[in-house]
Amino acid sequence: MRKSLAFAGTAVTVLGLLATGCSGGGDSADSGKTTLKVAALEGGYGRDMYAQVIKAYEATHPDVDVQLQISKSIEDEITPNMKAGKYPDVVVLGQGRKAALTETLVKDKAVEDLTPVLKTKVPGEDKTVGDKLTEGIVGNLNTNPYGTDKTYLMPMYYAPTGLFYNQGLFEKNGWKTPATWDEMFALGDKAKKAGIPLFTYPTAGYLDSYFFALLADVGGEQFYTDVMTYKKDVWKSANAKKALDITTKLLGYAAPTTVGYANEQDFTKNQQSILDNKALFMPNGTWITGEMADAPRADGFTWGLTPLPAVTAGAKRYLTTSVESVWVPSAAQHKDAAKDFVAYLYSDEAAKIFAKSNAIQPIQGIADSLTGESASFYKLYEDPSVSALVGGFASTSPVEGVDIKATLFDTANSIISGDTTEAKWQSALNEASEKLRQAGN
Amino acid sequence: MLACLLPALVLFAVFMVYPTVNVFRMSLYTWSGFSPDMKFVGLDNFRHLVDDDQFVRAFQNTVTLLVVVTVVTMGMGLFLAAIMTRQKLRSRNFLRFVLYIPNVLSVVVIAAVFSAIYDQNNGLLNSMLRLVSLDSWQQVWLGDQKVVLYSVGIAMVWQSLGYYMVLYMSSMSSIPEELYEASGLDGASASRQFFSLTMPLIWQNLRTSLTFFIMSAVNLSFVLVRAMTGGGPDSSSEVLLSYMYKQAYTNSSYGYGMAIGVVIFAFSFLVSLLMSRATKREPLQF
């Protein structure tokens, strides 16, 4: 009996060790070096640029050993360790991912305040990080998710998003990109006669690059902020109704294949319809050129990007700007080293390496070094009638069963298929917004 | 005796009992899954569930899938097994192989296969319907909210059918041939033999497989929905497990997700119990 108990005890101990991981830890305290754990999403820019930046950082910081963990599903890899209390020191991962790790930690107030980094001198340079950043890129709900003056998510790469189209098709037909919604719908009627639907989207989630700009176009930046911060009854307002009216009308022009392909498996077929001249516009980001680089295309196809049309002629137009983030978990072991590393990411040396992989950082003047398609996309910011719009819904405490982004974007599928009405959409949005407003921070 | 069982009991307790109890415990808290801030809210999460339209829809979808897929898979599995066992088909082994293949395929592969089949423009299904002049039957199989759930259901049936067919074939093959010969001499038709002889004699096997199938169907529906539709369009193909995943891991409502987990646990347990009670018969032996 005793033997059996001893055996059982040993078995449990061994299993316990296996379950918790038998490695000796990995902190290089013995060697006097700080081990900085960096976790990064392997996005469309690849992984080599991180290896090069880390190599360059280690060359000037011999007391730091940077361990990189990079993956296309980095959330799945770091989450189990984080739940066990082992946090990376630096995370390069934006919002809007399916697993919503960044959003979850923001909601939990488990992200380190990086405001001091803005005032830190970039290692090896005279300027501070704040001085180098493009104007307006920090201080919005994307970087300051609690609506305060504190920055928690540092902007890492930025890309304009808007309506993508085939420039070649427009030139061939003598069409101009519409500057107002009236022109947009007139073009829709014209294109319809040519057998081309006006609009499609890869999945409804891509409507973020459409909706945020539209809200600002319709009601200005204050109205946009009101919507993003869940102002009471904001979705009952005339501006909100106008935005939904325009969207409902636009969805009436959607390609018939849109909803059927608007899923994880088939979304590239909707993107392909732009390349095949089977739809005129789709909301997307500059990564689309790389994503569809090998896809077949119509003769004379050239990617074009335009901001959303304005509601009234000559009014300001907004370009929703996708910003990926770098942040430091509050529970990170080496916060100071992490902040120094984050500051280094904005150095000229690092920026040059990132830019080689088309990962464009919001550093003043960096877009000037671009060529080709990328250059034309980033040039849109130079148009005085176009403004960059950064941000998204403000973070609140989680509300069970409420996902306002899903309510705003996914309902487009039901509007197209006729399974719901604009009035029900507006009412659902108001209800979700109100619940989040009450949840507060 | 107890000493021999102890290691297994310890493992069972550590890897089965403790996590299950933990799900019940966590369902009484609001928690994001990361922070140390856990707030005890009693049964609040369950109260929210009642008012959550998305949850109700996911529940309805799960029940619909379970009923439709179970009836079709079990019915077709039994029918095909009976034909393959009783009829001397020359291509029996080949058919068995072909029908069993989907069972060993990864669900992601199955999702990709059905995505190609269901393609609204060039998919096999719509192309075949066009070929036989049934154009009006063509559908946007993964985009029509009234159809998408059944499209997922068909993929589930295709994945499971072969396994259950083979399972029933093995049971049916063990029924002595003399019983069929005797009933044949008494004038019993093939269908009469099936309902009066085959079914009663494999009844225990059928009961067990039914419970097993319902449990696995709950899991399979989650994986296929995630891979094929992501719960869309507009949550029309959301099932309980995919909704639980979204709430626990995407909406930062881990406690709420666990409350959905408890409902799934209770629901599965109840369905199994009901199935067991409803199918209870005096076992027949040969």
JSON list of C-alpha atoms in Angstrom, two decimals, chain B residues 146-254:
[
{"chain": "B", "resi": 146, "resn": "LYS", "atom": "CA", "xyz": [-31.85, 30.63, -43.59]},
{"chain": "B", "resi": 147, "resn": "VAL", "atom": "CA", "xyz": [-29.59, 28.07, -45.22]},
{"chain": "B", "resi": 148, "resn": "VAL", "atom": "CA", "xyz": [-26.13, 28.47, -43.69]},
{"chain": "B", "resi": 149, "resn": "LEU", "atom": "CA", "xyz": [-26.81, 26.33, -40.61]},
{"chain": "B", "resi": 150, "resn": "TYR", "atom": "CA", "xyz": [-27.95, 23.40, -42.74]},
{"chain": "B", "resi": 151, "resn": "SER", "atom": "CA", "xyz": [-24.90, 23.86, -44.97]},
{"chain": "B", "resi": 152, "resn": "VAL", "atom": "CA", "xyz": [-22.72, 23.37, -41.90]},
{"chain": "B", "resi": 153, "resn": "GLY", "atom": "CA", "xyz": [-24.94, 20.42, -40.89]},
{"chain": "B", "resi": 154, "resn": "ILE", "atom": "CA", "xyz": [-24.34, 18.67, -44.22]},
{"chain": "B", "resi": 155, "resn": "ALA", "atom": "CA", "xyz": [-20.58, 18.96, -43.69]},
{"chain": "B", "resi": 156, "resn": "MET", "atom": "CA", "xyz": [-21.02, 17.45, -40.22]},
{"chain": "B", "resi": 157, "resn": "VAL", "atom": "CA", "xyz": [-23.02, 14.53, -41.62]},
{"chain": "B", "resi": 158, "resn": "TRP", "atom": "CA", "xyz": [-20.40, 13.95, -44.33]},
{"chain": "B", "resi": 159, "resn": "GLN", "atom": "CA", "xyz": [-17.64, 13.90, -41.72]},
{"chain": "B", "resi": 160, "resn": "SER", "atom": "CA", "xyz": [-19.39, 11.52, -39.31]},
{"chain": "B", "resi": 161, "resn": "LEU", "atom": "CA", "xyz": [-21.44, 9.21, -41.47]},
{"chain": "B", "resi": 162, "resn": "GLY", "atom": "CA", "xyz": [-18.70, 6.72, -42.39]},
{"chain": "B", "resi": 163, "resn": "TYR", "atom": "CA", "xyz": [-17.58, 6.17, -38.83]},
{"chain": "B", "resi": 164, "resn": "TYR", "atom": "CA", "xyz": [-21.05, 5.29, -37.56]},
{"chain": "B", "resi": 165, "resn": "MET", "atom": "CA", "xyz": [-21.80, 3.22, -40.62]},
{"chain": "B", "resi": 166, "resn": "VAL", "atom": "CA", "xyz": [-18.69, 1.10, -39.99]},
{"chain": "B", "resi": 167, "resn": "LEU", "atom": "CA", "xyz": [-19.61, 0.86, -36.32]},
{"chain": "B", "resi": 168, "resn": "TYR", "atom": "CA", "xyz": [-23.09, -0.46, -37.16]},
{"chain": "B", "resi": 169, "resn": "MET", "atom": "CA", "xyz": [-21.74, -2.74, -39.85]},
{"chain": "B", "resi": 170, "resn": "SER", "atom": "CA", "xyz": [-19.52, -4.46, -37.33]},
{"chain": "B", "resi": 171, "resn": "SER", "atom": "CA", "xyz": [-22.48, -4.95, -34.98]},
{"chain": "B", "resi": 172, "resn": "MET", "atom": "CA", "xyz": [-24.73, -6.18, -37.76]},
{"chain": "B", "resi": 173, "resn": "SER", "atom": "CA", "xyz": [-22.10, -8.59, -39.08]},
{"chain": "B", "resi": 174, "resn": "SER", "atom": "CA", "xyz": [-22.04, -10.38, -35.77]},
{"chain": "B", "resi": 175, "resn": "ILE", "atom": "CA", "xyz": [-25.76, -11.24, -35.95]},
{"chain": "B", "resi": 176, "resn": "PRO", "atom": "CA", "xyz": [-25.96, -14.96, -36.87]},
{"chain": "B", "resi": 177, "resn": "GLU", "atom": "CA", "xyz": [-27.04, -15.55, -40.47]},
{"chain": "B", "resi": 178, "resn": "GLU", "atom": "CA", "xyz": [-29.42, -18.31, -39.36]},
{"chain": "B", "resi": 179, "resn": "LEU", "atom": "CA", "xyz": [-31.71, -15.75, -37.76]},
{"chain": "B", "resi": 180, "resn": "TYR", "atom": "CA", "xyz": [-32.16, -14.00, -41.12]},
{"chain": "B", "resi": 181, "resn": "GLU", "atom": "CA", "xyz": [-32.60, -17.34, -42.91]},
{"chain": "B", "resi": 182, "resn": "ALA", "atom": "CA", "xyz": [-35.27, -18.42, -40.45]},
{"chain": "B", "resi": 183, "resn": "SER", "atom": "CA", "xyz": [-37.13, -15.11, -40.67]},
{"chain": "B", "resi": 184, "resn": "GLY", "atom": "CA", "xyz": [-36.81, -15.24, -44.45]},
{"chain": "B", "resi": 185, "resn": "LEU", "atom": "CA", "xyz": [-38.42, -18.67, -44.49]},
{"chain": "B", "resi": 186, "resn": "ASP", "atom": "CA", "xyz": [-41.23, -17.21, -42.37]},
{"chain": "B", "resi": 187, "resn": "GLY", "atom": "CA", "xyz": [-41.78, -14.65, -45.12]},
{"chain": "B", "resi": 188, "resn": "ALA", "atom": "CA", "xyz": [-40.24, -11.56, -43.49]},
{"chain": "B", "resi": 189, "resn": "SER", "atom": "CA", "xyz": [-39.31, -8.84, -45.96]},
{"chain": "B", "resi": 190, "resn": "ALA", "atom": "CA", "xyz": [-35.95, -7.06, -45.83]},
{"chain": "B", "resi": 191, "resn": "SER", "atom": "CA", "xyz": [-37.49, -4.06, -44.08]},
{"chain": "B", "resi": 192, "resn": "ARG", "atom": "CA", "xyz": [-39.29, -6.27, -41.60]},
{"chain": "B", "resi": 193, "resn": "GLN", "atom": "CA", "xyz": [-36.02, -8.05, -40.89]},
{"chain": "B", "resi": 194, "resn": "PHE", "atom": "CA", "xyz": [-34.35, -4.70, -40.35]},
{"chain": "B", "resi": 195, "resn": "PHE", "atom": "CA", "xyz": [-36.89, -3.39, -37.84]},
{"chain": "B", "resi": 196, "resn": "SER", "atom": "CA", "xyz": [-37.71, -6.65, -36.06]},
{"chain": "B", "resi": 197, "resn": "LEU", "atom": "CA", "xyz": [-34.36, -8.37, -36.10]},
{"chain": "B", "resi": 198, "resn": "THR", "atom": "CA", "xyz": [-31.41, -6.11, -36.85]},
{"chain": "B", "resi": 199, "resn": "MET", "atom": "CA", "xyz": [-32.48, -3.07, -34.83]},
{"chain": "B", "resi": 200, "resn": "PRO", "atom": "CA", "xyz": [-33.36, -4.92, -31.61]},
{"chain": "B", "resi": 201, "resn": "LEU", "atom": "CA", "xyz": [-30.17, -6.95, -31.75]},
{"chain": "B", "resi": 202, "resn": "ILE", "atom": "CA", "xyz": [-27.87, -3.94, -32.16]},
{"chain": "B", "resi": 203, "resn": "TRP", "atom": "CA", "xyz": [-29.94, -1.74, -29.84]},
{"chain": "B", "resi": 204, "resn": "GLN", "atom": "CA", "xyz": [-27.30, -1.50, -27.08]},
{"chain": "B", "resi": 205, "resn": "ASN", "atom": "CA", "xyz": [-24.73, -0.46, -29.64]},
{"chain": "B", "resi": 206, "resn": "LEU", "atom": "CA", "xyz": [-27.12, 2.12, -31.07]},
{"chain": "B", "resi": 207, "resn": "ARG", "atom": "CA", "xyz": [-27.79, 3.60, -27.62]},
{"chain": "B", "resi": 208, "resn": "THR", "atom": "CA", "xyz": [-24.14, 3.98, -26.81]},
{"chain": "B", "resi": 209, "resn": "SER", "atom": "CA", "xyz": [-23.29, 5.48, -30.18]},
{"chain": "B", "resi": 210, "resn": "LEU", "atom": "CA", "xyz": [-26.16, 7.96, -29.90]},
{"chain": "B", "resi": 211, "resn": "THR", "atom": "CA", "xyz": [-24.83, 9.39, -26.66]},
{"chain": "B", "resi": 212, "resn": "PHE", "atom": "CA", "xyz": [-21.32, 9.42, -28.05]},
{"chain": "B", "resi": 213, "resn": "PHE", "atom": "CA", "xyz": [-22.47, 11.13, -31.25]},
{"chain": "B", "resi": 214, "resn": "ILE", "atom": "CA", "xyz": [-24.38, 13.89, -29.47]},
{"chain": "B", "resi": 215, "resn": "MET", "atom": "CA", "xyz": [-21.33, 14.74, -27.38]},
{"chain": "B", "resi": 216, "resn": "SER", "atom": "CA", "xyz": [-19.01, 14.78, -30.37]},
{"chain": "B", "resi": 217, "resn": "ALA", "atom": "CA", "xyz": [-21.52, 16.72, -32.50]},
{"chain": "B", "resi": 218, "resn": "VAL", "atom": "CA", "xyz": [-21.44, 19.60, -30.00]},
{"chain": "B", "resi": 219, "resn": "ASN", "atom": "CA", "xyz": [-17.66, 19.78, -30.41]},
{"chain": "B", "resi": 220, "resn": "LEU", "atom": "CA", "xyz": [-17.65, 19.23, -34.17]},
{"chain": "B", "resi": 221, "resn": "SER", "atom": "CA", "xyz": [-20.21, 21.98, -34.74]},
{"chain": "B", "resi": 222, "resn": "PHE", "atom": "CA", "xyz": [-17.87, 24.42, -32.98]},
{"chain": "B", "resi": 223, "resn": "VAL", "atom": "CA", "xyz": [-14.81, 23.51, -35.03]},
{"chain": "B", "resi": 224, "resn": "LEU", "atom": "CA", "xyz": [-16.66, 23.53, -38.35]},
{"chain": "B", "resi": 225, "resn": "VAL", "atom": "CA", "xyz": [-18.45, 26.79, -37.62]},
{"chain": "B", "resi": 226, "resn": "ARG", "atom": "CA", "xyz": [-15.14, 28.43, -36.67]},
{"chain": "B", "resi": 227, "resn": "ALA", "atom": "CA", "xyz": [-13.47, 27.22, -39.86]},
{"chain": "B", "resi": 228, "resn": "MET", "atom": "CA", "xyz": [-16.33, 27.68, -42.33]},
{"chain": "B", "resi": 229, "resn": "THR", "atom": "CA", "xyz": [-18.41, 30.67, -41.28]},
{"chain": "B", "resi": 230, "resn": "GLY", "atom": "CA", "xyz": [-16.95, 32.17, -38.11]},
{"chain": "B", "resi": 231, "resn": "GLY", "atom": "CA", "xyz": [-20.54, 32.14, -36.80]},
{"chain": "B", "resi": 232, "resn": "GLY", "atom": "CA", "xyz": [-21.75, 34.39, -39.61]},
{"chain": "B", "resi": 233, "resn": "PRO", "atom": "CA", "xyz": [-23.28, 35.89, -41.53]},
{"chain": "B", "resi": 234, "resn": "ASP", "atom": "CA", "xyz": [-24.26, 38.18, -38.67]},
{"chain": "B", "resi": 235, "resn": "SER", "atom": "CA", "xyz": [-24.20, 35.39, -36.05]},
{"chain": "B", "resi": 236, "resn": "SER", "atom": "CA", "xyz": [-26.72, 33.27, -37.95]},
{"chain": "B", "resi": 237, "resn": "SER", "atom": "CA", "xyz": [-24.59, 30.12, -37.63]},
{"chain": "B", "resi": 238, "resn": "GLU", "atom": "CA", "xyz": [-23.31, 30.76, -34.12]},
{"chain": "B", "resi": 239, "resn": "VAL", "atom": "CA", "xyz": [-23.40, 27.67, -31.89]},
{"chain": "B", "resi": 240, "resn": "LEU", "atom": "CA", "xyz": [-23.04, 27.44, -28.12]},
{"chain": "B", "resi": 241, "resn": "LEU", "atom": "CA", "xyz": [-19.34, 26.61, -28.05]},
{"chain": "B", "resi": 242, "resn": "SER", "atom": "CA", "xyz": [-18.38, 29.29, -30.59]},
{"chain": "B", "resi": 243, "resn": "TYR", "atom": "CA", "xyz": [-20.37, 31.85, -28.63]},
{"chain": "B", "resi": 244, "resn": "MET", "atom": "CA", "xyz": [-18.72, 30.71, -25.41]},
{"chain": "B", "resi": 245, "resn": "TYR", "atom": "CA", "xyz": [-15.32, 31.12, -27.05]},
{"chain": "B", "resi": 246, "resn": "LYS", "atom": "CA", "xyz": [-16.17, 34.62, -28.28]},
{"chain": "B", "resi": 247, "resn": "GLN", "atom": "CA", "xyz": [-17.38, 35.77, -24.89]},
{"chain": "B", "resi": 248, "resn": "ALA", "atom": "CA", "xyz": [-14.55, 34.21, -22.90]},
{"chain": "B", "resi": 249, "resn": "TYR", "atom": "CA", "xyz": [-11.65, 35.08, -25.17]},
{"chain": "B", "resi": 250, "resn": "THR", "atom": "CA", "xyz": [-12.75, 37.95, -27.43]},
{"chain": "B", "resi": 251, "resn": "ASN", "atom": "CA", "xyz": [-15.17, 39.92, -25.28]},
{"chain": "B", "resi": 252, "resn": "SER", "atom": "CA", "xyz": [-13.01, 39.62, -22.16]},
{"chain": "B", "resi": 253, "resn": "SER", "atom": "CA", "xyz": [-15.93, 38.07, -20.27]},
{"chain": "B", "resi": 254, "resn": "TYR", "atom": "CA", "xyz": [-14.32, 34.88, -19.04]}
]
